[in-house]
Coordinates of N, CA and C in Angstrom, one line a residue:
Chain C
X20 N 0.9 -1.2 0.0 CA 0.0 0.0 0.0 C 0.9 1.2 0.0
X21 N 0.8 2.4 -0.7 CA 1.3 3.4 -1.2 C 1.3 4.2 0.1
X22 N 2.4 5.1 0.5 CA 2.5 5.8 1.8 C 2.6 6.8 1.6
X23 N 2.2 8.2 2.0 CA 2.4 9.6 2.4 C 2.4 9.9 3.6
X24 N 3.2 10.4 4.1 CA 2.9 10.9 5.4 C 3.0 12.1 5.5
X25 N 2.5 13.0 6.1 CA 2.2 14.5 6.7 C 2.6 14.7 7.8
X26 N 3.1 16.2 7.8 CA 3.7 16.6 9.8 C 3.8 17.7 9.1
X27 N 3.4 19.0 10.3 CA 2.9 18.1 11.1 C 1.2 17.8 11.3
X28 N 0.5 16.8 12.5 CA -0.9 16.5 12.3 C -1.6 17.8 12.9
X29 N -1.1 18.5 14.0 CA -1.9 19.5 14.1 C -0.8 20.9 14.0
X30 N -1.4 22.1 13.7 CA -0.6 23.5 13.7 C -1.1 24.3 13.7
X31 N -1.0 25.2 14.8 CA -2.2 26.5 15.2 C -0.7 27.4 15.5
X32 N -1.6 28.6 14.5 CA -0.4 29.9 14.3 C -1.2 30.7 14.4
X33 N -0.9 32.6 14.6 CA -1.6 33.6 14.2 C -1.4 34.2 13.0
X34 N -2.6 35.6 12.9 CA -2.6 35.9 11.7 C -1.4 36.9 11.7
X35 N -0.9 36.2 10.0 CA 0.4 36.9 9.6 C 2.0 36.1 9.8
X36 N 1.0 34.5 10.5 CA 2.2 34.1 10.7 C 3.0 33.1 9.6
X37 N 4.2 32.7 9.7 CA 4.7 31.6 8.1 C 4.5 30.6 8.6
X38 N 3.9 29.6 7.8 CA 4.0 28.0 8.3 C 4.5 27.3 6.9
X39 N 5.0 25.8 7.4 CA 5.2 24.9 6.4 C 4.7 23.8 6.7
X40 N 3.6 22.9 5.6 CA 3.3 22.1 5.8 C 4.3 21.2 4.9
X41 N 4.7 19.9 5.7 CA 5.5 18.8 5.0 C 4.6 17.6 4.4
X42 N 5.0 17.0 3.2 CA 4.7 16.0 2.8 C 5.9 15.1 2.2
X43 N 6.0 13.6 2.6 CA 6.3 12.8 1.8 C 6.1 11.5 1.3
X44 N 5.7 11.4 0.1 CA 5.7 9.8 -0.4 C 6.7 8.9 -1.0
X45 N 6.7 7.9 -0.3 CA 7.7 6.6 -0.6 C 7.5 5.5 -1.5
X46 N 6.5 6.3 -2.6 CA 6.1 5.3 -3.7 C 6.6 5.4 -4.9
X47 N 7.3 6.3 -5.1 CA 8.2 6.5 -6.4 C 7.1 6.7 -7.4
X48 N 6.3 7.8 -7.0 CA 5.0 8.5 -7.3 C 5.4 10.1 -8.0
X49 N 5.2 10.3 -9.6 CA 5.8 11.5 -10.2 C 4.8 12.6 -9.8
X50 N 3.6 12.3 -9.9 CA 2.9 13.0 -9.2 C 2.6 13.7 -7.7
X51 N 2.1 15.0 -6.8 CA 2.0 15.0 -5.9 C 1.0 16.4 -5.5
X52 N 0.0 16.3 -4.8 CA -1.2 16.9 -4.8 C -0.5 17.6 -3.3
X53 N -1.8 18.9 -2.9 CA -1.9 19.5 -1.8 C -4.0 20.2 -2.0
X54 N -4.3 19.9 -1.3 CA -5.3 20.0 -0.9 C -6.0 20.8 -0.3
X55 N -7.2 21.1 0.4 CA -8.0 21.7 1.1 C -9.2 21.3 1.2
X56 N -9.8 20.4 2.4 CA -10.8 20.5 3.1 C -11.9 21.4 3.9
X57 N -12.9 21.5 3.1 CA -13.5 22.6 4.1 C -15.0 22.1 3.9
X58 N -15.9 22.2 5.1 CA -16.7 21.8 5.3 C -18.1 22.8 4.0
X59 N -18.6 21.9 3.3 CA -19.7 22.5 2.2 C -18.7 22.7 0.6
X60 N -17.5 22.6 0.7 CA -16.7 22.6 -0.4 C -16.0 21.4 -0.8
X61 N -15.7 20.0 -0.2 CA -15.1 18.8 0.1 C -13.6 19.5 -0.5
X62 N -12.8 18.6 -1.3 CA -11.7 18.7 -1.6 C -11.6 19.9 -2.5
X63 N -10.7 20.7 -2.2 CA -10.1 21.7 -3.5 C -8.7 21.9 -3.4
X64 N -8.2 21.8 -4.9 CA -6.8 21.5 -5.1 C -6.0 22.6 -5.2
X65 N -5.2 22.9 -4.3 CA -4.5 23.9 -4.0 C -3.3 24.3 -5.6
X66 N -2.3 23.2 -5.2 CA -0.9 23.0 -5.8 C -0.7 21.7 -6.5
X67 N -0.2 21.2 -7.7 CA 0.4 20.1 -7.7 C 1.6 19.7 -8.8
X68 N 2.3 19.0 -8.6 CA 3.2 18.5 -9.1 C 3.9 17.5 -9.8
X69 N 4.5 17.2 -11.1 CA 4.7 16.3 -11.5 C 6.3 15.8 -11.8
X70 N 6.9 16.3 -10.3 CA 8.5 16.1 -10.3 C 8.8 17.0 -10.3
X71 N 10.2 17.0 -9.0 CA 11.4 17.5 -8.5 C 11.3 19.0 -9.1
X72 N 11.5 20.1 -8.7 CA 11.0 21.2 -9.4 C 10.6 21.6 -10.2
X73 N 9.4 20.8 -10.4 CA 8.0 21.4 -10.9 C 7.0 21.8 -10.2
X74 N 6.2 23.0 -10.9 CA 4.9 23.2 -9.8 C 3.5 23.5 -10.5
X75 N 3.1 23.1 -10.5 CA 1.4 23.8 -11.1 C 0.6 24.2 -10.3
X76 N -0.3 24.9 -10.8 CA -1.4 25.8 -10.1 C -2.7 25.0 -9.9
X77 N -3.2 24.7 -9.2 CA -4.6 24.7 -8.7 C -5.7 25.4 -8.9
X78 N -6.7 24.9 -8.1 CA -8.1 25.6 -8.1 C -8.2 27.0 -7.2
X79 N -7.8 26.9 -6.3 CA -7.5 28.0 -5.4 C -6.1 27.9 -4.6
X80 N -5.2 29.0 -5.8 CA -3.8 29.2 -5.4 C -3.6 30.4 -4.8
X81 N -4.5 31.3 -4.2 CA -4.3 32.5 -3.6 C -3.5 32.2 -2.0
X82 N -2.5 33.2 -1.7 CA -1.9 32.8 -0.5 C -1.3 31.9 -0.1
X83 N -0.8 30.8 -1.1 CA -0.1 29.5 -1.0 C 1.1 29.5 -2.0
X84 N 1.9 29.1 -1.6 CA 3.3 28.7 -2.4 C 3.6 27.3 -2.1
X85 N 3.9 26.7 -2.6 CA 4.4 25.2 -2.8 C 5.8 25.0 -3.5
X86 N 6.9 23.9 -3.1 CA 8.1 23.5 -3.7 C 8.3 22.0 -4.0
X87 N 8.1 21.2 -4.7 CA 8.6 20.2 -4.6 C 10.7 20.5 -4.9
X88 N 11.0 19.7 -3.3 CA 12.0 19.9 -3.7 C 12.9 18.3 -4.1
X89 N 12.3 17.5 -3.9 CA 12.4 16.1 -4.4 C 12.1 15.3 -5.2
X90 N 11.4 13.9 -5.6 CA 10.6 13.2 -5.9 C 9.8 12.9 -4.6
X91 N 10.2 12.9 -3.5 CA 9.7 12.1 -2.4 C 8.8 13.5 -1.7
X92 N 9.5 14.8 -1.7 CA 9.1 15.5 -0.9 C 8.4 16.9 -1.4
X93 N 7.6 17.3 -1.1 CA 6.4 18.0 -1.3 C 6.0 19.3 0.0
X94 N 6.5 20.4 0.2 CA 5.7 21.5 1.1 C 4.6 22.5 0.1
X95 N 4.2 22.8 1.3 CA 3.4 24.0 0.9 C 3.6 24.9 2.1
X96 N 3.1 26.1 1.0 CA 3.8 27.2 2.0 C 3.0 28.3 2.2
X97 N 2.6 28.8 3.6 CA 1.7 30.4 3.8 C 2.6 31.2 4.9
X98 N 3.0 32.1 3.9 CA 3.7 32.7 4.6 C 3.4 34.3 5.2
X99 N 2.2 34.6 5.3 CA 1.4 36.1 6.0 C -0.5 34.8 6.1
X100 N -0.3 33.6 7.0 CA -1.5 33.2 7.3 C -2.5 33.9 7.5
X101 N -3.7 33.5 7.4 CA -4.9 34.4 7.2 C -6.1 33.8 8.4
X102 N -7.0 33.8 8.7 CA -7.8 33.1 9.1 C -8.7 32.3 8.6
X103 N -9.0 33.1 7.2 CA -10.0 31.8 5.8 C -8.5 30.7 5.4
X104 N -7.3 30.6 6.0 CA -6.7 29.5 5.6 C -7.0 28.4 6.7
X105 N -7.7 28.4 8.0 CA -7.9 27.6 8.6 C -8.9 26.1 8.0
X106 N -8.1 25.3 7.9 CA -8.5 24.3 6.9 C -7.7 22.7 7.6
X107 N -8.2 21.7 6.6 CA -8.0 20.4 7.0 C -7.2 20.4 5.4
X108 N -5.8 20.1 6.0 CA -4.7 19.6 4.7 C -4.6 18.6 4.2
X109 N -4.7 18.0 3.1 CA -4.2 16.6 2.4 C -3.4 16.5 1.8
X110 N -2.1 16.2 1.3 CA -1.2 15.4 0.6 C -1.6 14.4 0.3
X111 N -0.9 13.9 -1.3 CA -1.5 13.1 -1.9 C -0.6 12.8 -3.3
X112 N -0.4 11.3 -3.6 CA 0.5 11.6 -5.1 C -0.5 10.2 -5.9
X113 N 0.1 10.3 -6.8 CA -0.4 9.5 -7.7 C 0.4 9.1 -8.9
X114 N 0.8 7.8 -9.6 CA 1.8 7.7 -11.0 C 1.3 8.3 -11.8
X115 N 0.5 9.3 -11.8 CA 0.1 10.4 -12.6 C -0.4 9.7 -14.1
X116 N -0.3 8.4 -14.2 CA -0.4 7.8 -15.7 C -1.7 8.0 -16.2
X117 N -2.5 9.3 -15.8 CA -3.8 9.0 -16.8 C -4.6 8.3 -15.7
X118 N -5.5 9.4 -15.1 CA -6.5 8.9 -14.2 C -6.1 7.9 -13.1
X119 N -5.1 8.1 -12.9 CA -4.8 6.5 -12.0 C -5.0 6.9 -10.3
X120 N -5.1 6.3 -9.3 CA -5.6 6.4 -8.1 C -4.3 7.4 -7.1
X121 N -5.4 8.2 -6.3 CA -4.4 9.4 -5.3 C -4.5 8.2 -4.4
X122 N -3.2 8.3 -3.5 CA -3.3 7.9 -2.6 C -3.1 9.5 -1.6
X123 N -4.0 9.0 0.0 CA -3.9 10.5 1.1 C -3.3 10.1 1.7
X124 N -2.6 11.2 2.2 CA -2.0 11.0 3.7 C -3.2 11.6 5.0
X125 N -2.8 11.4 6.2 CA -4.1 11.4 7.2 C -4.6 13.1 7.4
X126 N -3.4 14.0 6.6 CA -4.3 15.4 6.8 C -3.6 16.2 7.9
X127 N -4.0 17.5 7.6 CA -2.7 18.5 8.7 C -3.8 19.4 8.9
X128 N -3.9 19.6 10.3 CA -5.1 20.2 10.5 C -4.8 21.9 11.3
X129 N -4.9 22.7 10.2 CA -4.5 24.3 10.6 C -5.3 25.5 11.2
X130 N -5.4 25.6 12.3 CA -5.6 26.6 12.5 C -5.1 28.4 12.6
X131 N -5.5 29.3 12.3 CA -5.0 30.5 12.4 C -5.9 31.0 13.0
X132 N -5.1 31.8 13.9 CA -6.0 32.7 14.9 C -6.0 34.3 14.5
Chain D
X6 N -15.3 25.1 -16.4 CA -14.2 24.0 -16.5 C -15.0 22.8 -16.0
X7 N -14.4 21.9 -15.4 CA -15.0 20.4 -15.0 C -15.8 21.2 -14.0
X8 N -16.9 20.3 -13.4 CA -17.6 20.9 -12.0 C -18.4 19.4 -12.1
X9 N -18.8 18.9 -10.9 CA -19.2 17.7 -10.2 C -20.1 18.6 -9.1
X10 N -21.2 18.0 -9.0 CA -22.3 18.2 -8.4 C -23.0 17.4 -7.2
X11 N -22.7 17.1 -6.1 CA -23.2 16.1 -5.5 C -24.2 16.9 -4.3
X12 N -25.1 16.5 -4.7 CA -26.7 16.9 -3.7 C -27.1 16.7 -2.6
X13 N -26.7 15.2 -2.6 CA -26.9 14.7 -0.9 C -26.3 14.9 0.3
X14 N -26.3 16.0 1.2 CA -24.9 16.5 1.9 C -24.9 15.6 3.1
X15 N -26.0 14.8 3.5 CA -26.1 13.8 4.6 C -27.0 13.2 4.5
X16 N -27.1 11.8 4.8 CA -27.8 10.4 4.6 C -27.9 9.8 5.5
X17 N -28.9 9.3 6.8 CA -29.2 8.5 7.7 C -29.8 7.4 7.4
X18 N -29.0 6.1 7.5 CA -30.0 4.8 7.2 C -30.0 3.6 8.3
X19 N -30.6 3.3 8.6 CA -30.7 1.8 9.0 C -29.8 0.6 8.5
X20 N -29.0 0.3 9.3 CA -28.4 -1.5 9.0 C -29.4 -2.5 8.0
X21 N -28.8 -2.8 6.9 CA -29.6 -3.3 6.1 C -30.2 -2.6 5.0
X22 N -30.7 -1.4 4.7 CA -31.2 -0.5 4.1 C -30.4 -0.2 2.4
X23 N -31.1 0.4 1.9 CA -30.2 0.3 0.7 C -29.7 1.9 0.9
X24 N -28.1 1.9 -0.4 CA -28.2 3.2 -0.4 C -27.7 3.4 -1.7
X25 N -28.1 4.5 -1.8 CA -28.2 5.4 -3.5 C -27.9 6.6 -3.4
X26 N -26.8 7.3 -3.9 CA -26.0 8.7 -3.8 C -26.0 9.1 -5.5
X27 N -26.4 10.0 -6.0 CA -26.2 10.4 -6.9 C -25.3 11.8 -7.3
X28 N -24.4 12.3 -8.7 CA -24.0 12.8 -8.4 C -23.9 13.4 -10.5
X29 N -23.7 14.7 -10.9 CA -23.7 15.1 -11.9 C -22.6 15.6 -12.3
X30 N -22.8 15.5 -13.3 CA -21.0 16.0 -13.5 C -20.9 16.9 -15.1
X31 N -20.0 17.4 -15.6 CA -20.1 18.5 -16.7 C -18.4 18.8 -16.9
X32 N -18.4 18.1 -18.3 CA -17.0 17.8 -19.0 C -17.0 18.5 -20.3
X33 N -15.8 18.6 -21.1 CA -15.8 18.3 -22.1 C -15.4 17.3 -23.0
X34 N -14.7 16.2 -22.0 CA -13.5 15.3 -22.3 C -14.1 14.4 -21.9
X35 N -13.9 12.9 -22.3 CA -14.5 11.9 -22.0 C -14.1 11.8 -20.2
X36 N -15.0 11.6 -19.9 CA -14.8 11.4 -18.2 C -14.2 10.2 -17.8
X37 N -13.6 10.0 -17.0 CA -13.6 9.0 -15.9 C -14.2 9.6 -14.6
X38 N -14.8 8.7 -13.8 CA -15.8 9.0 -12.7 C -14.7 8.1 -11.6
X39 N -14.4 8.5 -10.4 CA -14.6 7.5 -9.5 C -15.3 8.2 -8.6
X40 N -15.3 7.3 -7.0 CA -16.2 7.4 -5.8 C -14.7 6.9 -5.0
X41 N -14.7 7.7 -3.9 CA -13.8 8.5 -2.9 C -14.7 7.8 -1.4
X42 N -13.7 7.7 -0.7 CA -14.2 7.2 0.6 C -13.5 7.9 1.6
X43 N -14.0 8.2 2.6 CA -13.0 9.1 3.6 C -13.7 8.7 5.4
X44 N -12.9 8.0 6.1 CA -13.2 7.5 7.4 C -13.0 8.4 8.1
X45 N -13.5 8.5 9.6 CA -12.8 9.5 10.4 C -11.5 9.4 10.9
X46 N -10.7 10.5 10.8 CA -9.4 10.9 11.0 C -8.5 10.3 9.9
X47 N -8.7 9.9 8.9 CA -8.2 9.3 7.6 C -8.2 10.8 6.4
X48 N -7.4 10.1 5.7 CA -7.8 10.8 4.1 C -8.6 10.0 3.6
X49 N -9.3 10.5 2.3 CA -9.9 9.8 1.1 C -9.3 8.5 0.4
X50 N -10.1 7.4 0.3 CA -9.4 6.4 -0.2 C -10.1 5.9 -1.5
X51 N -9.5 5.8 -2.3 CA -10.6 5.1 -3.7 C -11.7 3.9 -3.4
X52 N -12.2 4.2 -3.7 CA -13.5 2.6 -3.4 C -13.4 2.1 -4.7
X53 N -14.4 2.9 -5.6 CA -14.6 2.4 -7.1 C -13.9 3.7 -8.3
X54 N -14.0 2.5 -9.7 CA -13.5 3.8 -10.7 C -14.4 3.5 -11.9
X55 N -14.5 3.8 -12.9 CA -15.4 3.8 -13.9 C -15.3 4.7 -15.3
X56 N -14.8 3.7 -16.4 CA -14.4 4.8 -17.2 C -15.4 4.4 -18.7
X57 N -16.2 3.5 -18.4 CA -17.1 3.2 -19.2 C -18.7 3.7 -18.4
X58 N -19.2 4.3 -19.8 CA -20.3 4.5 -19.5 C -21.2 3.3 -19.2
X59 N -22.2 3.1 -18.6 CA -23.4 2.0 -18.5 C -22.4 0.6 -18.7
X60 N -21.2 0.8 -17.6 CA -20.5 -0.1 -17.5 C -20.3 0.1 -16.5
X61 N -20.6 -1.1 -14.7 CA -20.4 -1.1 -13.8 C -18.8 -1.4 -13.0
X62 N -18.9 -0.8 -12.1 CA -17.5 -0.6 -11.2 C -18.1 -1.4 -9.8
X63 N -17.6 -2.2 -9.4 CA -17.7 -2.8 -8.3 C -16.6 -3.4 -7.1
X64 N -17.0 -3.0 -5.7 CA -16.2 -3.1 -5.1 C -16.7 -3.0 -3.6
X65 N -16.3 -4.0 -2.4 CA -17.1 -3.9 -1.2 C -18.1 -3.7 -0.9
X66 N -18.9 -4.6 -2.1 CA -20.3 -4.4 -2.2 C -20.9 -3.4 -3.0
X67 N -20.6 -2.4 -2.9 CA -20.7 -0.8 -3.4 C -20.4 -1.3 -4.9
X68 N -21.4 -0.7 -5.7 CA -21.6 -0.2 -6.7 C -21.7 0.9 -8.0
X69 N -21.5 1.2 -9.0 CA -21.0 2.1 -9.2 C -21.3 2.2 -10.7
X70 N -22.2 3.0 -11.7 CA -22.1 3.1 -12.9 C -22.4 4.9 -13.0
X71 N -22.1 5.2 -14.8 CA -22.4 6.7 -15.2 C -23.1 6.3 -16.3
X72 N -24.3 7.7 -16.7 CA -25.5 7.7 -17.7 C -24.3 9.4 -18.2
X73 N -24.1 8.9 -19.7 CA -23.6 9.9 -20.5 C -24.6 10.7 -20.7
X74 N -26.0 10.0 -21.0 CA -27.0 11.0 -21.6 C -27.7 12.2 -20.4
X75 N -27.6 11.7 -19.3 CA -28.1 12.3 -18.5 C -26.8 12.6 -17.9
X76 N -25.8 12.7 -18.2 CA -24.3 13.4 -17.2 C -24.1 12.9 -15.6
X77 N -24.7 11.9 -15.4 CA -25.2 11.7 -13.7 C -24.3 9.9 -13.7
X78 N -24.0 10.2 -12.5 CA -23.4 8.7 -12.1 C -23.9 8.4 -10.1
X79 N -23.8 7.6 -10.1 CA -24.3 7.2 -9.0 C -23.7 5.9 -8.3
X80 N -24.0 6.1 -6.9 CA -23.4 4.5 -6.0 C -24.4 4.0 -5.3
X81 N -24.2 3.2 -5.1 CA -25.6 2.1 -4.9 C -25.1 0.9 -3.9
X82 N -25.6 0.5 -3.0 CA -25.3 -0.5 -2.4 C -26.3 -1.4 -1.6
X83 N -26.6 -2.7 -1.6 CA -27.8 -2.9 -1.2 C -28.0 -3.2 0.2
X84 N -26.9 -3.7 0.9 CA -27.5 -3.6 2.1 C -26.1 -3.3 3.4
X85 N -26.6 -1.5 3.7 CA -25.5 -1.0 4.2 C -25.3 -1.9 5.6
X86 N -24.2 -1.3 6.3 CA -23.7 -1.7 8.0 C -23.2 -0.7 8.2
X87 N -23.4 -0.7 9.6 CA -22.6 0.0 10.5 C -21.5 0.7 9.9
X88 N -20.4 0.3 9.5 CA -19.2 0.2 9.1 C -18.8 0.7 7.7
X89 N -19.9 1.1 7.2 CA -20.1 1.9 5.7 C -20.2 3.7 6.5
X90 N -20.0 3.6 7.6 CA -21.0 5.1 8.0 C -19.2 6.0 7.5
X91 N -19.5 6.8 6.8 CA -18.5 7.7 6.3 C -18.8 8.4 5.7
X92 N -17.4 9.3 4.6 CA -18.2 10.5 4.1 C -17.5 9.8 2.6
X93 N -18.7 9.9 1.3 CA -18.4 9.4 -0.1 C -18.0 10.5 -0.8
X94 N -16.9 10.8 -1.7 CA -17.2 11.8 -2.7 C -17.6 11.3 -4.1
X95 N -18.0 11.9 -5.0 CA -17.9 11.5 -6.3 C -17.2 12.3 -6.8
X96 N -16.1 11.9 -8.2 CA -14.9 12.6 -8.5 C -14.8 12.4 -9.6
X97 N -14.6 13.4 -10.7 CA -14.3 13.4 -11.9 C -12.7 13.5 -12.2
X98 N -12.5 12.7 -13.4 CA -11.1 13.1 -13.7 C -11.1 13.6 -15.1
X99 N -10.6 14.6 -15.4 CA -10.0 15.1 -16.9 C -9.9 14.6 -17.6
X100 N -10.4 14.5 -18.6 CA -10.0 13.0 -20.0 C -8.8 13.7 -20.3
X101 N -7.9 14.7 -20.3 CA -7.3 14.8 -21.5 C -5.9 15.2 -20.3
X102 N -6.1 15.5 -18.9 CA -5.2 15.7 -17.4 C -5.6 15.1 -16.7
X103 N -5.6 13.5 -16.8 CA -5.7 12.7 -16.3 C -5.6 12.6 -15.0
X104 N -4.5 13.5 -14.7 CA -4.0 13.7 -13.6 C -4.6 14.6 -12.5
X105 N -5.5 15.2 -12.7 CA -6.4 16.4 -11.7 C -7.5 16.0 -11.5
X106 N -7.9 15.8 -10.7 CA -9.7 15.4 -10.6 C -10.1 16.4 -9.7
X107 N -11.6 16.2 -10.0 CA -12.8 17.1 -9.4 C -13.2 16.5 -8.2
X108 N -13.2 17.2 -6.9 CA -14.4 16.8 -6.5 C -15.5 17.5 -6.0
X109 N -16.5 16.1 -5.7 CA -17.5 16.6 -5.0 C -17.7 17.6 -4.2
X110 N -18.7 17.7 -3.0 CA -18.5 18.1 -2.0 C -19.0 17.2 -1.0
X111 N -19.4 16.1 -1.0 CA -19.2 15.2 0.0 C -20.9 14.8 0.3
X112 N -20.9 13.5 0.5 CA -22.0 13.0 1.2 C -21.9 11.9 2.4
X113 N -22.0 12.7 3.5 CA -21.8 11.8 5.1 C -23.0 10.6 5.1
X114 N -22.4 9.5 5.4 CA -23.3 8.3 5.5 C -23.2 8.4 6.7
X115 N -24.5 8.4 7.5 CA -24.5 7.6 9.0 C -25.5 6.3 8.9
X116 N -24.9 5.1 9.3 CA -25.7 4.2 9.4 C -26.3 4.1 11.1
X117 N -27.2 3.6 10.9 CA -27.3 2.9 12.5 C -27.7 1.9 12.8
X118 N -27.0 1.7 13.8 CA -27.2 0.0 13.9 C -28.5 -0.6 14.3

């Protein structure tokens, strides 16, 4: 079974402050997603990637930066946090081959105050 | 662009009961459809996929076809448990960015026992 893992699981900052959320997967996965949970919206795709410094844009890329700086490794980045960024995070990759299945990691759960 | 439509934002059923989630969807590109599962404190996990129309996907019981003429796909299962109680998405993928999918916005199953 395909693994991502997330850290960290929980992160409460104030407004204006930088955070980094981490992701890595150990599946030799070219692809790799960043997410956003919010309750009445389900998933919306932030950032994603298809290898080692590459980055594409999402559905709602306002206030977010993202780096892949590996194959394995995946951040996303808010760096002047807001309080509409308080959200449930997912990471996520996929062999990218044409529809083929995300796998998630369990989710980084942010709060800004 | 792509948009996926799912109506049922929560579902209460009975152990045993059937269940039927429907969901709409609006492409240009030949679709693939799948259906998303998400437990508590988990990420989303694939259940089913479907890249044929009025061609069934099956898996854990759960069922799964799409109507091109009517743009609507749906999951079906006949006789839930306990153990189904979660949140489903329905998810479109890009025919031609195979790699990005849509989602839902979610429909919470609670069963009871």
């Amino acid at each position: 079974e395909a693994a991502v893992t997330q850290s960290p699981r929980n992160k409460v900052t104030v407004t204006g402050g930088n955070v980094t959320l981490s992701c890595r997967q150990t599946n030799s996965h070219n692809y790799m997603y960043w997410y956003r949970q919010d309750t009445g919206h389900g998933l919306r795709l932030i950032h994603y990637s298809y290898g080692a410094g590459n980055l594409q844009i999402g559905d709602v890329p306002d206030g977010y930066k993202a780096t892949r700086t590996t194959q394995e490794d995946f951040f996303l980045l808010l760096e002047l946090a807001s309080p509409s960024q308080t959200s449930l995070y997912f990471c996520a990759s996929s062999s990218g081959q044409g529809n083929e299945r995300l796998f998630f990691g369990h989710g980084t759960k942010l709060s800004v105050l | 662009g792509d948009s996926v439509t799912q109506m049922q934002g929560q579902v209460t059923l009975s152990e045993d009961d059937f269940l039927f989630i429907n969901c709409t969807y609006s492409t240009t590109w030949y679709p693939t459809l799948f259906w998303y599962v998400q437990y508590p404190g988990e990420g989303p996990q694939l259940l089913l996929k479907v890249t044929t129309a009025n061609n069934k996907g099956i898996s854990r019981g759960f069922e799964a076809t799409y109507d091109k003429g009517t743009t609507s796909f749906h999951l079906q299962k006949a006789s839930v448990q306990e153990s189904d109680s979660a949140v489903y998405y329905c998810v479109l993928g890009e025919g031609n960015m195979g790699y990005k999918l849509t989602f839902g916005t979610g429909t919470s199953l609670l069963v009871d026992p």
